[in-house]
Tab-separated table of C-alpha atoms and ligand atoms in Angstrom:
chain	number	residue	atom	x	y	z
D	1	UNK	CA	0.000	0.000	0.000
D	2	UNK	CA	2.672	2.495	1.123
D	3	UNK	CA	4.879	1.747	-1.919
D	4	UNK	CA	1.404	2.082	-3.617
D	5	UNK	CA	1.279	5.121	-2.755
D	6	UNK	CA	4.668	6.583	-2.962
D	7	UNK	CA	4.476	5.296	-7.009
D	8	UNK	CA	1.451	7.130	-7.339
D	9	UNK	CA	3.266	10.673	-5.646
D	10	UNK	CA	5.749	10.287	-8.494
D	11	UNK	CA	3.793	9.374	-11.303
D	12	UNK	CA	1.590	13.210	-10.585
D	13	UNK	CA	4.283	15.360	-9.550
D	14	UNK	CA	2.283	17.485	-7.257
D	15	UNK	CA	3.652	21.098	-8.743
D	16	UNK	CA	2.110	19.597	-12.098
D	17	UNK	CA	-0.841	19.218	-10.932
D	18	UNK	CA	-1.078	22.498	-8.996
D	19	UNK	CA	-0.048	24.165	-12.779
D	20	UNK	CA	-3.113	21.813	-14.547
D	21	UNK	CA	-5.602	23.162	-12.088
D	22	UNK	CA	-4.716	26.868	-13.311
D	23	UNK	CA	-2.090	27.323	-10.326
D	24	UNK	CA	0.397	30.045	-11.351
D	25	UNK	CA	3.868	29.986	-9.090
D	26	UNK	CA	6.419	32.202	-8.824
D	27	UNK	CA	9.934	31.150	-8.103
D	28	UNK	CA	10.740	31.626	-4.617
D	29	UNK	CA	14.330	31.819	-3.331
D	30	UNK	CA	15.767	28.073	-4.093
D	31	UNK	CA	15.634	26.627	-7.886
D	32	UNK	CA	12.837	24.121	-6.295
D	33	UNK	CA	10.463	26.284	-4.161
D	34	UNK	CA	7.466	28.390	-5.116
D	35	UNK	CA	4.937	30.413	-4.274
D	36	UNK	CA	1.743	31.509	-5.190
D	37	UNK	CA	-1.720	32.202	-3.889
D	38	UNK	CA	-3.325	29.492	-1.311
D	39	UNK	CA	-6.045	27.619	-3.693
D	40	UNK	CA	-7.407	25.822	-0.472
D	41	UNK	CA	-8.383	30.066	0.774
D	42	UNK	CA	-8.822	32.896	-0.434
D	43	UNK	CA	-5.976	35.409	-0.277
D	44	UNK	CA	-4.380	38.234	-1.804
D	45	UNK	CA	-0.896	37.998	-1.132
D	46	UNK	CA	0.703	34.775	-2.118
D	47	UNK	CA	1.401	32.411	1.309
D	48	UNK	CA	1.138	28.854	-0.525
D	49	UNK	CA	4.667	27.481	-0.774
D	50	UNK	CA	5.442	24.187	-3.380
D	51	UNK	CA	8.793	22.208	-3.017
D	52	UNK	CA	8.667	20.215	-6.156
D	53	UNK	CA	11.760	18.745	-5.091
D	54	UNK	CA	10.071	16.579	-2.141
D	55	UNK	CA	7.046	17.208	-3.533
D	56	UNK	CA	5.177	18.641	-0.872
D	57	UNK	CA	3.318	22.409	0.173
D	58	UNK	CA	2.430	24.387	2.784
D	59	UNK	CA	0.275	27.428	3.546
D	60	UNK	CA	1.171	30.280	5.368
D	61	UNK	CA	-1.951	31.723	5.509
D	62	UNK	CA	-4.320	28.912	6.588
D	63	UNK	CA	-1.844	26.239	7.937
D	64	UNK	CA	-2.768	23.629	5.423
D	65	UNK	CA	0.207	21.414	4.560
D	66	UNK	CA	0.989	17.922	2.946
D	67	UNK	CA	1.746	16.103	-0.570
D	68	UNK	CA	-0.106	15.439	-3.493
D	69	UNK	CA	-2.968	13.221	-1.890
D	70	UNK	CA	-3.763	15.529	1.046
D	71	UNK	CA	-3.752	18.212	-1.212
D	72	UNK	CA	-6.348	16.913	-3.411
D	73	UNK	CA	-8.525	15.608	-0.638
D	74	UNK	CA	-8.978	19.588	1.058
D	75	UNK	CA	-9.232	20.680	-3.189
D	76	UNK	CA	-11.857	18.196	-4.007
D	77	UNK	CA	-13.186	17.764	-0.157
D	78	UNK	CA	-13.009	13.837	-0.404
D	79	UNK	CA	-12.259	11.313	2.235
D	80	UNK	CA	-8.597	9.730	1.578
D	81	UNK	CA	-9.522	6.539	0.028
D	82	UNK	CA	-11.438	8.336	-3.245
D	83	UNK	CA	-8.837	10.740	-3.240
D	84	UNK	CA	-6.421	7.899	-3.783
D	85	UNK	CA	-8.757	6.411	-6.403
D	86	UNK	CA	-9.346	9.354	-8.051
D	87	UNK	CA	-5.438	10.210	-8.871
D	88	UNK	CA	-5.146	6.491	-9.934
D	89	UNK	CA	-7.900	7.027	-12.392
D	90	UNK	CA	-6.001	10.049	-13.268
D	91	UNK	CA	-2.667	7.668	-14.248
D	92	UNK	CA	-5.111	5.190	-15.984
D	93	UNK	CA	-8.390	7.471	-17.583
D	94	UNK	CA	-9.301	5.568	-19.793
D	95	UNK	CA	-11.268	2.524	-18.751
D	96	UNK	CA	-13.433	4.427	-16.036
D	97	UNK	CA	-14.336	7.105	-18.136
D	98	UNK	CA	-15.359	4.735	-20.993
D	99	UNK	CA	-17.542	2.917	-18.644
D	100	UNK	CA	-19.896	6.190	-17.301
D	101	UNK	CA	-20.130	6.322	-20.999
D	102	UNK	CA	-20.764	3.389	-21.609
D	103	UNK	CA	-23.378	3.836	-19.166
D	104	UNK	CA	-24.983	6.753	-19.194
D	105	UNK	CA	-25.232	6.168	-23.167
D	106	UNK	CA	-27.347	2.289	-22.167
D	107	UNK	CA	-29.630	4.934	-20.106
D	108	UNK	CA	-29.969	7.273	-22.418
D	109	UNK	CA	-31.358	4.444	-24.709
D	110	UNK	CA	-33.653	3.329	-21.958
D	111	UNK	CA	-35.209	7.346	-21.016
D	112	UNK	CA	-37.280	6.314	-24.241
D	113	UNK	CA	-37.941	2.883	-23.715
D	114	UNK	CA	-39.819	3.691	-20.370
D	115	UNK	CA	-42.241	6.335	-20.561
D	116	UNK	CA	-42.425	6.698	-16.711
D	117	UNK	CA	-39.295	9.199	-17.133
D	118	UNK	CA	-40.636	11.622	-19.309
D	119	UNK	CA	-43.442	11.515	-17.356
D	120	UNK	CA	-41.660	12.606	-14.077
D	121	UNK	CA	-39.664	15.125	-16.166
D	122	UNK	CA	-42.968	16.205	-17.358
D	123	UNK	CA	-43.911	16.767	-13.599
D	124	UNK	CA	-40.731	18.491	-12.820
D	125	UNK	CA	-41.545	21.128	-15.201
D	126	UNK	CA	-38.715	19.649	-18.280
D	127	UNK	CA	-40.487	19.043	-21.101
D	128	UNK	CA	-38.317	20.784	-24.324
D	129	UNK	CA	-36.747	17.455	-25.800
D	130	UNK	CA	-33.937	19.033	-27.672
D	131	UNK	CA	-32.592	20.346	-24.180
D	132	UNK	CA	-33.571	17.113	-22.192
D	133	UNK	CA	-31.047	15.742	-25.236
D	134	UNK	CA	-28.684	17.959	-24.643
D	135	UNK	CA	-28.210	17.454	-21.028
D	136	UNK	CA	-27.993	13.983	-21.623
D	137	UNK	CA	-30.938	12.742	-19.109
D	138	UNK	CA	-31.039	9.134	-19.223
D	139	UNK	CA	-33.206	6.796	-16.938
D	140	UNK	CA	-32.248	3.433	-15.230
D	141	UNK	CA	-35.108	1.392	-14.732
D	142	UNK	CA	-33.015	-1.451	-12.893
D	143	UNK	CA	-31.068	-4.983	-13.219
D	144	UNK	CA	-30.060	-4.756	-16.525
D	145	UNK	CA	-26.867	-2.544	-16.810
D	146	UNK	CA	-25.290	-5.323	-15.461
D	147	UNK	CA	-25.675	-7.172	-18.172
D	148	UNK	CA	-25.797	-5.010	-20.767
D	149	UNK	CA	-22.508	-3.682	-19.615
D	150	UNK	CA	-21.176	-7.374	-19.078
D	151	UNK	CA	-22.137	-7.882	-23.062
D	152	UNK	CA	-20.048	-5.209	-23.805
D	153	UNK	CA	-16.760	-6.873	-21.892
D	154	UNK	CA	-16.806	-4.792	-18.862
D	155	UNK	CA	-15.276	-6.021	-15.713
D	156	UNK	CA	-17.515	-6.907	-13.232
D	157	UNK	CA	-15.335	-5.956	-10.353
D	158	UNK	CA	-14.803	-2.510	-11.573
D	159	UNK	CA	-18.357	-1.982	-11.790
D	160	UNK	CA	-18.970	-2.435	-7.967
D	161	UNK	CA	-15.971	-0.255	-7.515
D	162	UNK	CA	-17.434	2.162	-8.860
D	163	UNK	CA	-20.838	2.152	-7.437
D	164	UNK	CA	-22.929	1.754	-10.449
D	165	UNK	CA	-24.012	-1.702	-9.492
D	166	UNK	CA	-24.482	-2.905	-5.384
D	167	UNK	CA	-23.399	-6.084	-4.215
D	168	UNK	CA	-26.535	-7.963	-5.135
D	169	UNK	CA	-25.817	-7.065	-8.893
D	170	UNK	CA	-28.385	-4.380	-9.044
D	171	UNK	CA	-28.434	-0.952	-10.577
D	172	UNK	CA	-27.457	1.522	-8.431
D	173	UNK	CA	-30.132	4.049	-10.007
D	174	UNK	CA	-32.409	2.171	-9.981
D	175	UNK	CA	-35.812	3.749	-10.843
D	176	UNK	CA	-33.608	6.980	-11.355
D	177	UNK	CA	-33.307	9.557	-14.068
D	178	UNK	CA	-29.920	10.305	-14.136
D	179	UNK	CA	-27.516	13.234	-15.283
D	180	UNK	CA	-24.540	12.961	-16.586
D	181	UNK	CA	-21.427	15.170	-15.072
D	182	UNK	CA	-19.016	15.997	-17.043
D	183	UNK	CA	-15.289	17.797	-16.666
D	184	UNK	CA	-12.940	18.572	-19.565
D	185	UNK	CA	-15.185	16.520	-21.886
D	186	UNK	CA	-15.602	13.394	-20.158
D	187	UNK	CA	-17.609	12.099	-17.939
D	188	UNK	CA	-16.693	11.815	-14.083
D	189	UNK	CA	-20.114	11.067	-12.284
D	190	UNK	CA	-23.838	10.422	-12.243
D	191	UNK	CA	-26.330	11.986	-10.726
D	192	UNK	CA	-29.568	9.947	-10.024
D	193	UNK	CA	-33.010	11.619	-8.954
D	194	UNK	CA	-35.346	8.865	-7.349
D	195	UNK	CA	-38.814	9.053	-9.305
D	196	UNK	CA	-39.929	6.934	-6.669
D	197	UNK	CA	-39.773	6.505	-2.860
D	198	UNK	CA	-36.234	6.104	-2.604
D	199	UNK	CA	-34.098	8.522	-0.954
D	200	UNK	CA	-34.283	11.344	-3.573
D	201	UNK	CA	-30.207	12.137	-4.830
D	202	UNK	CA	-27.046	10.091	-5.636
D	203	UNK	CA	-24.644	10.157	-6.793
D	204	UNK	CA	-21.371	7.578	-7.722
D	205	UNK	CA	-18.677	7.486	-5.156
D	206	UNK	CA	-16.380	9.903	-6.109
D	207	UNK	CA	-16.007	13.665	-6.952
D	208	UNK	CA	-18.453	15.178	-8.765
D	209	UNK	CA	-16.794	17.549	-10.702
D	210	UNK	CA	-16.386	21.135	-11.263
D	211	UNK	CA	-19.569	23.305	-11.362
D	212	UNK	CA	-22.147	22.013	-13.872
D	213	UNK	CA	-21.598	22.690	-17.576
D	214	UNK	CA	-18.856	25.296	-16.624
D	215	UNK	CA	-17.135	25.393	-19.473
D	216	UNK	CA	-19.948	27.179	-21.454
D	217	UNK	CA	-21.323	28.965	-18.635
D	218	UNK	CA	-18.159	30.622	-17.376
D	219	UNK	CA	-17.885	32.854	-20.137
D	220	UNK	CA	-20.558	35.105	-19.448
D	221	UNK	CA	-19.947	38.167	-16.363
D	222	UNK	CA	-23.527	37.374	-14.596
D	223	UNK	CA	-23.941	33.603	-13.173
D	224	UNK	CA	-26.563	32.150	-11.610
D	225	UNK	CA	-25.870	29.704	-9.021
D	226	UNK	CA	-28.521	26.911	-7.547
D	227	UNK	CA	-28.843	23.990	-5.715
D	228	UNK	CA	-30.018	21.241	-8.060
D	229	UNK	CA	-29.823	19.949	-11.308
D	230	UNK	CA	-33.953	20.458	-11.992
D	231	UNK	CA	-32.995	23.772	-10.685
D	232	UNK	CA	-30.571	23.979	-13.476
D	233	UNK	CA	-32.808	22.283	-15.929
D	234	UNK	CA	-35.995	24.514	-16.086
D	235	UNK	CA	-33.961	27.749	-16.156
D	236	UNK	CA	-31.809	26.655	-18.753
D	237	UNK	CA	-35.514	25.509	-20.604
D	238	UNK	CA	-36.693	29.351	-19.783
D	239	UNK	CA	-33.595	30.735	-21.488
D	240	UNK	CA	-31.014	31.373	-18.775
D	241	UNK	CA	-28.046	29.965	-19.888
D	242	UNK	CA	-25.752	31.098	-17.722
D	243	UNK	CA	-27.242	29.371	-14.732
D	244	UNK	CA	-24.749	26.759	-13.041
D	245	UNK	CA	-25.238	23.884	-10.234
D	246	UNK	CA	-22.620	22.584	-7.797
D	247	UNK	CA	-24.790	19.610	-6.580
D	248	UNK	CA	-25.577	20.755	-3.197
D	249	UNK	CA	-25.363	23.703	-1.552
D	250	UNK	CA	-21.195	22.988	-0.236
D	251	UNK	CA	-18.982	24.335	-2.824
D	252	UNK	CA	-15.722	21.926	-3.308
D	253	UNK	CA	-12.451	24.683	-3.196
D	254	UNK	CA	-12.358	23.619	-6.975
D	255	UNK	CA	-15.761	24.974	-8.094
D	256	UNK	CA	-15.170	27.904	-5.186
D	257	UNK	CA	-11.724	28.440	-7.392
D	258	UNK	CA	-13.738	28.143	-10.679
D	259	UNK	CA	-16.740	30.690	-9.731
D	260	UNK	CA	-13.736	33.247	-8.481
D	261	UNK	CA	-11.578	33.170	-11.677
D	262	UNK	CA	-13.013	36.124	-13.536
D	263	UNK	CA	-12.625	39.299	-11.291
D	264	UNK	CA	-15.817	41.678	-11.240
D	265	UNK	CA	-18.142	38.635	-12.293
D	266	UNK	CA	-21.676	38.737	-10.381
D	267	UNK	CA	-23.026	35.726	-8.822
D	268	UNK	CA	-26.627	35.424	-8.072
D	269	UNK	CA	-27.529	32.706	-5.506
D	270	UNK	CA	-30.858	31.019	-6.018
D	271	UNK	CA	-30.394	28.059	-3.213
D	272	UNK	CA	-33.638	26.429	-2.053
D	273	UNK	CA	-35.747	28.603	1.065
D	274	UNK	CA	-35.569	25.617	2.962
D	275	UNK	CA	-38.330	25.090	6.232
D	276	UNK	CA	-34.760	24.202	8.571
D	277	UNK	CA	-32.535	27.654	7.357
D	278	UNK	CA	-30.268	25.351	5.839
D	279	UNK	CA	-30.290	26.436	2.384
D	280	UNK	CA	-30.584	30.110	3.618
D	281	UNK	CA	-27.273	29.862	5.917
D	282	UNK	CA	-25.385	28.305	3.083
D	283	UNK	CA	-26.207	30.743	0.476
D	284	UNK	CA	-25.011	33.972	3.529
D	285	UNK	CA	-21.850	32.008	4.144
D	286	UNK	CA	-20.894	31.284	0.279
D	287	UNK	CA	-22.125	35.029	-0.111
D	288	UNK	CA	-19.646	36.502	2.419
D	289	UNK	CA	-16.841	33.975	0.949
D	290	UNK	CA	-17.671	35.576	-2.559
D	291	UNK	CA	-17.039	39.237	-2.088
D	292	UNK	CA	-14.161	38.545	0.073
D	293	UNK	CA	-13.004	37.161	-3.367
D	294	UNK	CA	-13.928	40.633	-4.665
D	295	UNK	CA	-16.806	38.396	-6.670
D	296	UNK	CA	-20.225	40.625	-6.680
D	297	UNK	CA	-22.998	37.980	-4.898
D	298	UNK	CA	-26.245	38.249	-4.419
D	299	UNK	CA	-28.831	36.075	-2.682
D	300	UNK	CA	-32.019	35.357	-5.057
D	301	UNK	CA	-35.519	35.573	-2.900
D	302	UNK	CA	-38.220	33.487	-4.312
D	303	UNK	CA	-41.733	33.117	-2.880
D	304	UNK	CA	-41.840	31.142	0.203
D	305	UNK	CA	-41.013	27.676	0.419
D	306	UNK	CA	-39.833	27.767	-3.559
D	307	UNK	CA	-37.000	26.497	-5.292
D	308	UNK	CA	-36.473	27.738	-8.858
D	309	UNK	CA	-37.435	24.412	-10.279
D	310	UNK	CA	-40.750	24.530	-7.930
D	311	UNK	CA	-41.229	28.062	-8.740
D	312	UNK	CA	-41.368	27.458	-12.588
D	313	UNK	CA	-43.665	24.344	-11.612
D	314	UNK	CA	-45.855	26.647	-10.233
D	315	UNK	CA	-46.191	28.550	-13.079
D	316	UNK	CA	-43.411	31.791	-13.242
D	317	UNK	CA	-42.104	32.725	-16.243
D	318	UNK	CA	-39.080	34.010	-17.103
D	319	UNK	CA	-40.216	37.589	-16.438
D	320	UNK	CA	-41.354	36.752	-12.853
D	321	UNK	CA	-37.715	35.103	-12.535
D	322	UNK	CA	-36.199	38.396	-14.107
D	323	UNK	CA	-37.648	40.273	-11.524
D	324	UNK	CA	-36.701	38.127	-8.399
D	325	UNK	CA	-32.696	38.800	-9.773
D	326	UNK	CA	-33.547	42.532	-10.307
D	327	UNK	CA	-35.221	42.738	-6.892
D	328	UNK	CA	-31.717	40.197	-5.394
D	329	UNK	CA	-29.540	43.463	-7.034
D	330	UNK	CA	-31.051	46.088	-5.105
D	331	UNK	CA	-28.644	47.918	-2.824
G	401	ZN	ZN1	-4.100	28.482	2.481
């Protein structure tokens, strides 16, 4: 295990990886050491120090300190076994990836095959096809990805790994429409939405990403920021494009890092107005966390007790959600 890991260390040289996730060092005294701001905080003035020769940091500014692996566990906020999993994917992409392809591609094929998942979409207020297409909703009606995928020569052991089947050699989805995630073009989880009684969200063992569809959201200077993927789903249907989803209302430092990469962008939070505060108290403490970025963020009021998917549901338009974000940017 140890050797395991020490293989892995080398094989992602930990000041490489800092530089892939948009890192940018400066040299600081000795050929080997830099500096540059903390990505685990927020900061100003550089205090994040890399030794590439023993591959290893350490913050000045918020004490954080370690190699490549306890890096990316604070980055990615994952326990230290998918951490570990995660970077070995990284040395060997290709088979995992395939196989959420694989997969979400089988469910895909079944979202029409079982009209119970249009109908639910239907309910959640989704009904443009060409989007529903575009996001890629598939549906898992359960026990038979298994075999499907077994058809196709995957290995059944991986497939547990992963989480998309559970020890009894059922779909993990089961009776679930499910999203795919994707990052740099390729798929790195599934998110499933219960249609039925089970508990309603899940997703596969391991990260889930950057912030939804970021890569053509992130271009534009006003984002809008919820809680869910329906969320997502019916803005996108009412025209807002630019609306993005971190799956939950605790921001990884990664999607924190991505939302605070264009200076004098304006967030607009749109979290659920949940009966327990919880939503609420999320969306004031990412809010604070913003503008100490020097981000512009603003919390989104809807009627009580909405969401935005709910909200559309009910019957807003897109006018009625215009005016919610023009009432959010009122001094
Ligand atoms: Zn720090």
């Amino acid at each position: 295990m140890a050797e395991n890991l020490e293989r892995l260390k080398q094989r992602i040289p930990l000041l490489e990886y800092l530089q892939r996730h948009n890192w940018k060092p400066c040299r600081a005294g000795s050929r080997q050491e830099f500096v540059g701001l903390c990505p685990l905080h927020q900061e100003t003035r550089p205090s994040f120090y890399v030794n590439a020769a023993k591959n290893l940091f350490y913050c000045h500014g918020c004490g954080q300190g370690g190699d490549l692996i306890r890096f990316v566990q604070l980055f990615l906020d994952l326990p230290f076994r998918q951490t570990v999993a995660l970077l070995e994917q990284e040395v060997t992409p290709a088979p995992v990836s395939e196989l959420l392809e694989e997969t979400a591609a089988f469910y895909r094929l079944q979202f029409h095959l079982h009209p119970e998942a249009a109908h639910y979409l239907e309910h959640r207020g989704l009904h443009d096809p060409a989007l529903i297409e575009e996001l890629g909703i598939g549906y898992a009606p359960g026990g038979n990805l298994r075999r499907h995928l077994f058809l196709c020569g995957c290995d059944l052991d991986m497939l547990l790994e992963i989480g998309l089947i559970n020890r009894h050699g059922r779909d993990a989805f089961c009776r679930r429409v499910v999203f795919p995630c994707h990052q740099q073009g390729q798929i790195v989880n599934l998110y499933g939405r219960s249609i039925g009684a089970a508990f309603p969200h899940r997703l596969l063992p391991r990260s889930k990403g950057g912030l939804f569809a970021w890569e053509s959201v992130s271009s534009f200077s006003t984002v809008i920021l919820v809680e869910g993927l329906f969320d997502l789903a019916v803005l996108w249907q009412a025209g807002f494009r630019n609306t993005t989803c971190a799956i939950g209302t605790q921001l990884t430092p990664a999607q924190l890092t991505q939302l605070t990469d264009q200076p004098g962008r304006s967030v607009y939070i749109a979290f659920d107005q949940d009966e327990n505060q919880a939503g609420q108290r999320a969306s004031q403490q990412l809010t604070l966390r913003l503008q100490h970025a020097g981000i512009r963020a603003r919390i989104v009021q809807l009627p009580h007790g909405h969401d935005p998917n709910s909200y559309f549901v009910a019957g807003a338009s897109a006018a009625d959600f215009t005016a919610c974000l023009r009432e959010a940017s009122r001094p």
